[in-house]
Each structure stands twice: as structure tokens, then as C-alpha cells.
Amino acid sequence: MSGTLAERSVESEAWALELARSFSFERLPAGFHENPYPSYAALREHDPVHPLGEGKILVSRYADVERIYKDPKTFSSDKKVEFGAKYGPSPLFEHHTTSLVFNDPPLHSRVRRLIAGALTPRAIAEMENGVIALVDALLDRVEALGSVDLIDDYAAAIPVEVIGNLLAVPRDERGPLRGWSLAILGALEPFPSEEKLAEGNQAVLDFLAYLEALVADRRQRPGDPEHDIRTRLIRGEASGERLTREELLQNCIFILNAGHETTTNLIGNGLQLLVEWPEARRRLIAEPDLIRTAVEEMLRFESSNQLGNRIAATDFELGGERFPAGTQITICIGAANRDPAQFPDPDRFDIARQPNRHLAFATGIHACVGMNVARLEGRIAISRFLARFPDYAPAAAAVRSRRVRFRGFTSLPVRLR
Ligand code: HEM
């Protein structure tokens, strides 16, 4: 770019306008996976309710995203229409359309109540010592190795154990869980390939077959319903209302999936942010009590879950325009969490930021039911790693997972000292 300052800003204004107008998940702008935030800024500024093809919009401003999450009557989570077109009759269709997250009340509320009962503040506080012991054992192991991949050797190893405990999956049977979960969630990408769809369908079938045996065993030998979500889902509510076999199995799969990759990415993204923002790292080492606000800022700044979806149950108005019932809405959490109208200086990573009403866990009736489990894991994993290896540094290039819905890395090689 050349010319006077005024000419340059006109040029960059035109560039942002074009970036927003032409935005599509099918043809992502160059460099999008590395840094999607210029595109999100352009969308928020120039096309906050952006058409994504016939009957589909992308919403990027914080106020609009919050409004959509808080109005589940107008903005339904029921995905039967959308997933019917995307998956056809298939295991993936059955799985996703039976999960609580992709349903409206009453199925949603029934399942949610059962899960939430095992995630009370007391139950979560009781997990703390177990997570510390798990993290410390991993740190001992990586210390012996000298250099590690923060994803495979550390971040990914934590959630699988925590959720495995919550659903009482025997320890020596947890091996395939992460692969199944990645395959099933991978098929949620806006444009999954045939290969990804086939992997996702097979993973649902394998997962169902595995859980069927596990649930049969729990029916014979119930666990402790204060801590074991599987036992709670099997027992149903005190009112006597039970989940069907299909609802029970598919929601066990969903819980196993929901807390895996998202939490792995929180830990991986958080540790990588402390590499990219050395001043923030120095401050967190000097003031370890900032870990709570630091984790919230990591969730805001590099939200592991960047996109959500809703479908309009009635006609509605947004951004001065009217839209008909049936409109499919993609909610951009990643853009909302960098909205300057909500967060002063939003592209600054500020580990002491307060208030920080980010939407990384969404909000409203579907707000993440595991958010305090994720926060606990994030705080323990990041603070204990930093305390033990304050000088960790990249050992090779970080590799991003090239997905738009889930933001994170497939590999983060570091040396520890
Ligand atoms: C950093 C980690 C996590 C992030 C960023 C995250 C994000 C989210 C988001 C954005 C939603 C709302 C989806 C929507 O309605 O469109 C959600 C729902 C949910 N999450 Fe999480 N999640 C995380 C960890 C967990 C964990 C550890 C668990 C389980 C222990 C969990 C269980 C759930 C469940 C069951 C729902 C569905 C809630 C409902 O529909 O009412 N999540 N999560």
C-alpha cells in the first residue's frame, strides 16, 4: 500500500468492506486459520448480519449473538432440518439430533437437569484433588522426556480422564474415546468431506456399541449418582420420567465429546498465548492468583468453540432487516468475543481483564453445563505447568488444526527449559 495516510485508510476500509461482503466458509480468505480476527472484525463492522447463501446468515456482533442465545423460543436449537440436509438418514443424524444441545425443551431440559445434578459446585470442588494428581503425574512424565508436545503429551490427556471419571468409563478402556470424539465433532464443520462424514458415521456406530455394554453393566451395578452421570441418566428423574435407550446412549456420547476437544484447546491455546504474550506470562508467574481472570481471558481471546447454530422458529428482525422462520443462523462466538462495543481494546490479551462477560460457553438455556469443570481443568493445567516450567519455549513450529468451528492446535512442540 502506498500514498498518504488518508488514502491508506480509505484503501483499508475498502479492503475490509470487500473482506466482509465476500466472506464464505466454503472459500476462506488466505491466512484465515492462522488469524480469523481481521475477517471477523470486517464482518462486525461492515456486514454484521452477513448472508451465507439462500436462507442462511452469519451473526458477528456481541449484542446480536447474546440476544439470539437468550431467546430460545425464536431461535431454536432443533437441527433436524439442517442435519437432514447435511447428513441424510445416518448414524451422525441420529446422534446429533438426539443430543440435548441440538434440541429444544422438553427433551433438552430433561437431559440437562439429569447432567447438571452431577455437576454441582460441591461435586466439582471434590474433583479438584484428582485433577491436581493427574496433572502432576503428567508433569513428572513430561519432565523426564525433556521436550514435549503440549497437545498430545499434556492438554489432550487431561479432559479424557476427567470426563471418563464423570461417566465412569473404566480407565483401561479410554483409549479410543478421543478418536471417536474428534471424528464425530469433525463432521460438524460447515463443509465436511465425504471422508470425514464416513469417519464420523463409523465413530458413532463404534461408540454406541461400546456404550451399550457399559450401560448394561451399570444397570446391573449402579454407581454413585452424586458423581456418576451415567448412573443418573439411567435412573432418570425422581418424578419417574426416564430417557429412552436411544436418548440415553446418544447423550452419553455427547457429554464425552463436549468436554474433550474444547478443553484440550483451552489448555493448548492458553499455553500458546503465554508464549506469544511474554509480558502476560511474566505477570502470571509473578501474580499466580491472576489464574482465574487469565483463564477467562484465554477463553475470550481464543475461544475453543468459535461457532454455534440456531434456526428461526418464527419471523424475526435483526440489524434492521426482517428474516423469515426457517432462517439458519451461524453464531460467531469468536467475533462476538472481540467486539469493541463490549470489550475495551479487544485485541489485547489482558490476563487481568474485568469484567469479562465472554460468550465462550454461550449463554441462556444451553449455556455450557460443564463450564466449571472446564475452568477447573484449565486453571490447574495451566498454572501448574507454568509453575514447574516457567521458561518453556517453542521447539518447532506450532501446527494449527485447520477447522473453523473448533479453534486449537494439533501439535505444539516445546522444550521445557
Ligand atoms: C473450554 C471448554 C468448553 C467450551 C469452550 C464449551 C463450550 C460450549 C458451548 C459454546 C456450548 C453451547 C452450545 C450451543 O448451545 O450452541 C456448550 C454446551 C454444552 N457443554 Fe460445553 N464447553 C466446554 C467444556 C465442556 C465440558 C468439560 C463439559 C462436560 C463436563 C461440557 C458439556 C456441555 C454440555 C452437556 C452442553 C450442552 C448444554 C445444553 O444444551 O444445555 N462442556 N459448551
Coordinates of C-alpha atoms and ligand atoms in Angstrom, one line a residue:
M1 CA 0.0 0.0 0.0
S2 CA 1.3 3.5 -0.8
G3 CA 0.0 7.1 -0.6
T4 CA -1.0 9.4 2.2
L5 CA -2.4 8.2 5.5
A6 CA -5.9 9.3 4.4
E7 CA -5.6 7.3 1.2
R8 CA -4.3 4.3 3.0
S9 CA -7.2 4.3 5.4
V10 CA -9.6 4.6 2.6
E11 CA -7.9 1.6 0.9
S12 CA -8.0 -0.5 4.0
E13 CA -11.7 0.5 4.5
A14 CA -12.4 -0.7 1.0
W15 CA -10.4 -3.9 1.7
A16 CA -12.4 -4.6 4.9
L17 CA -15.7 -4.0 3.1
E18 CA -14.7 -6.5 0.4
L19 CA -13.5 -9.0 3.0
A20 CA -16.8 -8.8 4.8
R21 CA -19.0 -8.9 1.7
S22 CA -17.2 -11.8 0.1
F23 CA -16.9 -13.9 3.3
S24 CA -17.8 -17.6 2.9
F25 CA -16.8 -20.7 4.9
E26 CA -16.5 -22.5 1.6
R27 CA -13.8 -20.2 0.3
L28 CA -12.0 -18.9 3.3
P29 CA -9.7 -15.9 2.9
A30 CA -5.9 -16.6 2.8
G31 CA -4.5 -17.0 6.3
F32 CA -7.9 -17.4 7.9
H33 CA -6.9 -20.4 10.0
E34 CA -3.9 -18.6 11.4
N35 CA -5.8 -15.5 12.2
P36 CA -9.6 -15.3 11.6
Y37 CA -9.9 -12.0 13.5
P38 CA -9.4 -9.5 10.7
S39 CA -12.3 -11.2 8.8
Y40 CA -14.4 -11.2 12.0
A41 CA -13.7 -7.5 12.6
A42 CA -14.6 -6.7 9.0
L43 CA -17.9 -8.6 9.3
R44 CA -18.8 -7.0 12.6
E45 CA -18.1 -3.5 11.2
H46 CA -19.5 -3.8 7.7
D47 CA -21.8 -6.7 7.5
P48 CA -22.9 -7.8 11.0
V49 CA -25.8 -9.9 9.6
H50 CA -24.0 -11.5 6.7
P51 CA -25.8 -13.7 4.1
L52 CA -24.2 -17.2 3.8
G53 CA -26.3 -18.3 0.8
E54 CA -30.1 -18.8 0.5
G55 CA -31.8 -18.6 3.9
K56 CA -28.6 -18.6 5.9
I57 CA -26.9 -15.8 7.9
L58 CA -23.8 -15.3 9.9
V59 CA -24.1 -13.0 13.0
S60 CA -20.9 -11.5 14.5
R61 CA -21.8 -8.6 16.9
Y62 CA -21.8 -9.4 20.6
A63 CA -25.2 -7.8 21.2
D64 CA -26.9 -9.8 18.4
V65 CA -25.2 -13.0 19.5
E66 CA -26.3 -12.5 23.1
R67 CA -29.8 -11.7 22.0
I68 CA -30.1 -14.9 19.9
Y69 CA -28.8 -17.1 22.8
K70 CA -31.2 -15.6 25.2
D71 CA -34.3 -16.0 23.0
P72 CA -34.6 -19.8 22.5
K73 CA -38.3 -19.5 21.5
T74 CA -37.5 -17.5 18.4
F75 CA -34.0 -19.1 17.8
S76 CA -34.4 -22.9 18.1
S77 CA -31.6 -25.4 18.6
D78 CA -33.5 -28.1 16.9
K79 CA -31.3 -29.2 14.0
K80 CA -33.5 -31.9 12.3
V81 CA -34.0 -29.8 9.1
E82 CA -30.4 -28.6 8.8
F83 CA -28.8 -32.0 9.7
G84 CA -31.3 -33.9 7.5
A85 CA -29.9 -32.0 4.5
K86 CA -26.3 -32.3 5.7
Y87 CA -26.2 -36.0 6.8
G88 CA -29.2 -37.7 5.3
P89 CA -30.5 -40.7 7.2
S90 CA -27.3 -41.8 9.0
P91 CA -25.8 -42.5 12.4
L92 CA -24.5 -38.9 12.5
F93 CA -28.0 -37.6 12.0
E94 CA -29.4 -39.8 14.8
H95 CA -26.6 -38.9 17.2
H96 CA -26.7 -35.1 16.7
T97 CA -30.4 -34.7 16.6
T98 CA -30.8 -36.7 19.9
S99 CA -28.2 -34.7 21.8
L100 CA -29.5 -32.2 24.3
V101 CA -27.5 -29.4 22.7
F102 CA -29.4 -29.8 19.4
N103 CA -32.8 -30.0 20.9
D104 CA -35.4 -27.6 22.4
P105 CA -37.3 -28.2 25.6
P106 CA -38.7 -30.6 26.7
L107 CA -36.1 -33.2 25.7
H108 CA -33.3 -30.6 26.3
S109 CA -34.5 -29.7 29.8
R110 CA -35.0 -33.3 30.9
V111 CA -31.4 -34.4 29.9
R112 CA -29.9 -31.1 31.2
R113 CA -31.4 -31.5 34.6
L114 CA -30.0 -35.0 34.9
I115 CA -26.5 -33.9 33.9
A116 CA -26.5 -30.8 36.0
G117 CA -27.3 -32.7 39.1
A118 CA -23.9 -34.4 38.9
L119 CA -22.0 -31.1 38.3
T120 CA -23.0 -29.2 41.5
P121 CA -20.4 -26.8 42.9
R122 CA -19.7 -29.4 45.6
A123 CA -19.2 -32.2 43.1
I124 CA -16.8 -30.0 41.1
A125 CA -14.9 -28.9 44.2
E126 CA -14.4 -32.6 45.0
M127 CA -12.8 -33.2 41.6
E128 CA -10.0 -30.8 42.3
N129 CA -7.6 -33.1 44.1
G130 CA -8.0 -35.7 41.5
V131 CA -7.2 -33.2 38.7
I132 CA -4.2 -32.0 40.6
A133 CA -2.9 -35.5 41.0
L134 CA -3.5 -36.3 37.3
V135 CA -1.7 -33.1 36.2
D136 CA 1.2 -33.6 38.5
A137 CA 1.7 -37.2 37.2
L138 CA 1.7 -35.9 33.6
L139 CA 4.2 -33.2 34.5
D140 CA 6.5 -35.8 36.1
R141 CA 6.3 -37.8 32.8
V142 CA 6.9 -34.8 30.5
E143 CA 9.8 -33.6 32.7
A144 CA 11.5 -37.0 32.2
L145 CA 11.1 -36.5 28.4
G146 CA 12.7 -33.0 28.4
S147 CA 10.7 -31.8 25.4
V148 CA 7.0 -32.4 24.8
D149 CA 4.1 -31.9 22.5
L150 CA 1.8 -29.8 24.6
I151 CA -1.2 -31.2 22.9
D152 CA -0.6 -35.0 22.7
D153 CA 1.5 -35.3 25.9
Y154 CA -0.4 -32.9 28.1
A155 CA -3.5 -31.0 27.1
A156 CA -5.4 -33.9 25.5
A157 CA -4.5 -36.3 28.3
I158 CA -6.4 -34.3 30.9
P159 CA -10.1 -34.0 29.7
V160 CA -10.3 -37.6 28.7
E161 CA -9.6 -38.7 32.2
V162 CA -11.9 -36.1 33.8
I163 CA -14.9 -37.0 31.6
G164 CA -14.0 -40.7 31.7
N165 CA -14.4 -40.4 35.5
L166 CA -17.7 -38.5 35.3
L167 CA -19.2 -41.2 33.1
A168 CA -17.4 -44.0 35.0
V169 CA -15.6 -45.4 31.9
P170 CA -13.1 -47.9 33.1
R171 CA -9.6 -46.4 32.9
D172 CA -8.1 -49.0 30.6
E173 CA -10.9 -48.6 28.1
R174 CA -10.5 -44.8 27.5
G175 CA -8.0 -45.2 24.6
P176 CA -10.5 -44.9 21.7
L177 CA -12.6 -42.1 23.2
R178 CA -10.6 -39.2 21.8
G179 CA -10.5 -40.5 18.3
W180 CA -14.3 -41.2 18.3
S181 CA -14.9 -37.8 19.7
L182 CA -12.7 -36.0 17.1
A183 CA -14.4 -37.9 14.2
I184 CA -18.0 -37.1 15.4
L185 CA -17.3 -33.4 16.1
G186 CA -15.3 -33.1 12.9
A187 CA -18.4 -33.8 10.9
L188 CA -20.0 -30.6 12.4
E189 CA -17.7 -28.5 10.3
P190 CA -19.7 -26.3 7.8
F191 CA -18.4 -28.4 4.8
P192 CA -17.2 -31.8 5.9
S193 CA -15.6 -34.0 3.2
E194 CA -17.1 -37.4 2.2
E195 CA -14.2 -39.0 4.1
K196 CA -14.9 -37.0 7.3
L197 CA -18.6 -38.0 7.1
A198 CA -17.7 -41.6 6.7
E199 CA -15.3 -41.4 9.7
G200 CA -18.0 -39.6 11.8
N201 CA -20.6 -42.2 11.0
Q202 CA -18.4 -45.1 11.8
A203 CA -17.3 -43.4 15.1
V204 CA -21.0 -43.1 16.1
L205 CA -21.6 -46.8 15.5
D206 CA -18.4 -47.9 17.3
F207 CA -19.2 -45.6 20.2
L208 CA -22.8 -46.8 20.5
A209 CA -21.7 -50.4 20.5
Y210 CA -19.2 -49.7 23.3
L211 CA -21.6 -47.7 25.4
E212 CA -24.4 -50.3 25.1
A213 CA -22.3 -52.8 27.0
L214 CA -21.2 -50.2 29.5
V215 CA -24.8 -49.1 30.2
A216 CA -26.0 -52.7 30.6
D217 CA -23.3 -53.2 33.2
R218 CA -24.4 -50.0 35.1
R219 CA -28.0 -51.2 35.1
Q220 CA -26.8 -54.3 36.9
R221 CA -24.4 -52.5 39.2
P222 CA -25.5 -48.8 39.7
G223 CA -22.7 -46.3 40.7
D224 CA -22.9 -43.2 42.9
P225 CA -25.4 -40.8 41.4
E226 CA -23.8 -37.8 43.2
H227 CA -20.8 -38.2 40.9
D228 CA -21.6 -40.7 38.1
I229 CA -23.6 -39.1 35.3
R230 CA -24.2 -42.4 33.6
T231 CA -26.0 -43.7 36.7
R232 CA -28.1 -40.5 36.8
L233 CA -29.1 -40.8 33.2
I234 CA -30.1 -44.4 33.6
R235 CA -32.1 -43.7 36.8
G236 CA -33.9 -40.8 35.3
E237 CA -35.7 -38.2 37.3
A238 CA -37.3 -38.6 40.8
S239 CA -40.6 -37.9 39.0
G240 CA -40.2 -41.3 37.3
E241 CA -39.5 -39.8 33.8
R242 CA -36.8 -41.8 32.1
L243 CA -34.8 -41.3 28.9
T244 CA -35.3 -43.8 26.1
R245 CA -32.5 -46.1 25.3
E246 CA -31.5 -44.0 22.3
E247 CA -31.6 -40.8 24.3
L248 CA -29.5 -42.3 27.0
L249 CA -26.8 -43.6 24.7
Q250 CA -26.6 -40.6 22.4
N251 CA -26.4 -38.2 25.3
C252 CA -23.6 -40.2 27.0
I253 CA -21.7 -39.8 23.7
F254 CA -22.4 -36.1 23.6
I255 CA -21.1 -35.5 27.1
L256 CA -18.0 -37.5 26.3
N257 CA -17.5 -35.4 23.2
A258 CA -18.5 -32.0 24.6
G259 CA -15.7 -31.8 27.1
H260 CA -12.8 -33.2 25.2
E261 CA -11.6 -31.2 22.3
T262 CA -12.9 -27.9 23.8
T263 CA -11.0 -28.3 27.0
T264 CA -7.9 -29.7 25.2
N265 CA -7.9 -26.5 23.1
L266 CA -8.4 -24.2 26.2
I267 CA -5.3 -25.6 27.7
G268 CA -3.3 -25.7 24.4
N269 CA -4.5 -22.2 23.3
G270 CA -3.8 -20.8 26.8
L271 CA -0.2 -22.1 27.0
Q272 CA 0.5 -20.9 23.4
L273 CA -0.9 -17.4 24.3
L274 CA 1.6 -17.2 27.1
V275 CA 4.3 -17.9 24.5
E276 CA 3.0 -15.1 22.3
W277 CA 2.4 -12.6 25.1
P278 CA 5.6 -12.8 27.2
E279 CA 4.6 -9.8 29.4
A280 CA 1.4 -11.6 30.3
R281 CA 3.4 -14.7 31.1
R282 CA 5.8 -12.8 33.4
R283 CA 2.9 -11.2 35.2
L284 CA 1.1 -14.5 35.7
I285 CA 4.3 -16.0 37.2
A286 CA 4.7 -13.0 39.5
E287 CA 1.0 -13.0 40.4
P288 CA -0.3 -16.6 40.2
D289 CA -3.6 -15.6 41.8
L290 CA -4.5 -14.0 38.4
I291 CA -5.0 -17.5 37.0
R292 CA -8.8 -17.2 37.3
T293 CA -9.1 -14.0 35.2
A294 CA -6.3 -15.3 33.0
V295 CA -8.3 -18.4 32.1
E296 CA -11.4 -16.3 31.3
E297 CA -9.3 -14.1 29.0
M298 CA -7.9 -17.2 27.3
L299 CA -11.5 -18.4 26.7
R300 CA -12.4 -15.0 25.3
F301 CA -9.3 -14.3 23.2
E302 CA -9.0 -17.7 21.5
S303 CA -12.4 -19.3 22.1
S304 CA -12.1 -23.1 21.6
N305 CA -15.6 -23.2 20.2
Q306 CA -15.9 -20.4 17.6
L307 CA -19.3 -21.1 16.0
G308 CA -22.8 -22.0 17.1
N309 CA -26.0 -22.5 15.2
R310 CA -29.7 -21.8 15.6
I311 CA -32.8 -21.9 13.3
A312 CA -35.5 -19.3 13.4
A313 CA -38.8 -20.7 14.7
T314 CA -40.7 -17.5 13.7
D315 CA -40.1 -14.5 11.6
F316 CA -37.6 -12.1 13.2
E317 CA -35.8 -8.8 12.8
L318 CA -32.1 -8.3 13.1
G319 CA -29.9 -5.4 12.1
G320 CA -32.8 -3.5 10.7
E321 CA -33.8 -6.4 8.3
R322 CA -36.7 -8.9 8.5
F323 CA -36.0 -12.6 8.1
P324 CA -38.5 -15.5 7.8
A325 CA -39.0 -18.5 10.0
G326 CA -36.6 -21.3 8.9
T327 CA -33.6 -19.0 8.5
Q328 CA -30.5 -20.8 9.5
I329 CA -28.2 -18.7 11.7
T330 CA -24.5 -19.3 12.3
I331 CA -23.4 -17.5 15.5
C332 CA -19.8 -16.3 15.6
I333 CA -18.6 -16.6 19.1
G334 CA -15.1 -15.8 18.0
A335 CA -16.2 -12.5 16.5
A336 CA -18.5 -11.5 19.4
N337 CA -15.7 -12.1 21.9
R338 CA -13.5 -9.5 20.1
D339 CA -16.3 -6.9 19.8
P340 CA -15.0 -3.5 20.8
A341 CA -18.5 -2.5 21.8
Q342 CA -18.3 -5.0 24.7
F343 CA -14.6 -5.3 25.4
P344 CA -12.3 -2.3 25.5
D345 CA -9.2 -2.9 23.4
P346 CA -10.4 -6.3 22.4
D347 CA -7.3 -7.5 20.5
R348 CA -5.2 -7.1 23.6
F349 CA -4.6 -10.2 25.7
D350 CA -5.2 -8.9 29.2
I351 CA -5.0 -11.6 31.9
A352 CA -6.5 -9.3 34.5
R353 CA -9.4 -8.2 32.3
Q354 CA -12.5 -7.5 34.4
P355 CA -15.4 -7.5 33.7
N356 CA -15.1 -10.2 31.0
R357 CA -18.6 -11.4 30.0
H358 CA -17.3 -13.5 27.2
L359 CA -19.5 -15.9 25.3
A360 CA -17.1 -18.8 25.0
F361 CA -19.6 -21.0 26.9
A362 CA -22.6 -19.4 25.2
T363 CA -25.3 -18.1 27.4
G364 CA -29.1 -18.7 28.0
I365 CA -30.7 -22.1 28.4
H366 CA -28.0 -24.0 26.5
A367 CA -25.0 -22.4 28.2
C368 CA -22.3 -25.0 28.7
V369 CA -23.2 -27.2 31.6
G370 CA -19.6 -28.3 32.0
M371 CA -18.2 -24.7 32.2
N372 CA -17.0 -25.0 35.7
V373 CA -15.4 -28.4 35.1
A374 CA -13.5 -26.9 32.1
R375 CA -12.5 -23.8 34.2
L376 CA -11.1 -26.1 36.9
E377 CA -9.1 -28.2 34.4
G378 CA -7.8 -25.1 32.7
R379 CA -6.7 -23.4 35.9
I380 CA -5.0 -26.4 37.3
A381 CA -3.3 -27.5 34.0
I382 CA -2.1 -24.0 33.0
S383 CA -1.0 -22.8 36.5
R384 CA 0.9 -26.0 37.4
F385 CA 2.6 -26.2 34.1
L386 CA 3.8 -22.6 34.3
A387 CA 4.9 -23.0 37.9
R388 CA 7.0 -26.0 37.0
F389 CA 8.4 -24.9 33.6
P390 CA 8.3 -21.1 33.6
D391 CA 10.8 -20.9 30.7
Y392 CA 9.1 -23.3 28.3
A393 CA 9.7 -22.2 24.7
P394 CA 8.7 -23.5 21.2
A395 CA 10.9 -26.3 20.0
A396 CA 9.3 -26.4 16.5
A397 CA 6.5 -24.7 14.6
A398 CA 3.1 -24.9 16.1
V399 CA 0.6 -26.8 13.9
R400 CA -3.0 -25.5 13.8
S401 CA -5.9 -27.8 13.4
R402 CA -7.5 -26.4 10.2
R403 CA -11.0 -26.2 11.4
V404 CA -13.4 -23.2 11.7
R405 CA -15.7 -24.5 14.5
F406 CA -13.1 -25.7 17.0
R407 CA -10.0 -23.5 17.3
G408 CA -6.8 -25.1 18.5
F409 CA -3.6 -26.9 17.6
T410 CA -2.9 -30.4 16.6
S411 CA 0.7 -30.1 17.7
L412 CA 2.6 -27.6 20.0
P413 CA 6.2 -28.9 20.4
V414 CA 8.0 -27.2 23.3
R415 CA 11.3 -27.6 25.2
L416 CA 10.8 -27.3 28.9
R417 CA 13.9 -25.3 29.9
Ligands
HEM1 C1 -13.3 -25.0 27.3 C2 -14.1 -26.0 27.3 C3 -15.5 -25.9 26.8 C4 -16.1 -25.0 26.0 C5 -15.4 -23.8 25.3 C6 -17.5 -25.3 25.8 C7 -18.4 -24.6 25.0 C8 -19.8 -24.9 25.0 C9 -20.8 -24.1 24.3 C10 -20.4 -22.9 23.4 C11 -22.0 -24.7 24.5 C12 -23.3 -24.2 23.9 C13 -23.6 -24.8 22.6 C14 -24.9 -24.2 21.9 O1 -25.9 -24.2 22.5 O2 -24.8 -23.9 20.8 C15 -21.8 -25.9 25.3 C16 -22.7 -26.7 25.7 C17 -22.5 -27.9 26.4 N1 -21.3 -28.3 27.0 FE1 -19.6 -27.3 26.9 N2 -17.7 -26.4 26.6 C18 -16.6 -26.8 27.2 C19 -16.4 -27.9 28.1 C20 -17.4 -28.7 28.5 C21 -17.2 -29.8 29.5 C22 -15.9 -30.1 30.2 C23 -18.4 -30.5 29.5 C24 -18.8 -31.7 30.4 C25 -18.3 -32.0 31.5 C26 -19.3 -29.8 28.6 C27 -20.6 -30.2 28.4 C28 -21.5 -29.4 27.7 C29 -22.9 -29.8 27.6 C30 -23.6 -31.1 28.1 C31 -23.5 -28.8 26.8 C32 -25.0 -28.8 26.3 C33 -25.8 -27.8 27.2 C34 -27.2 -27.6 26.7 O3 -27.5 -27.8 25.6 O4 -28.0 -27.2 27.6 N3 -18.7 -28.8 28.0 N4 -20.4 -26.0 25.6

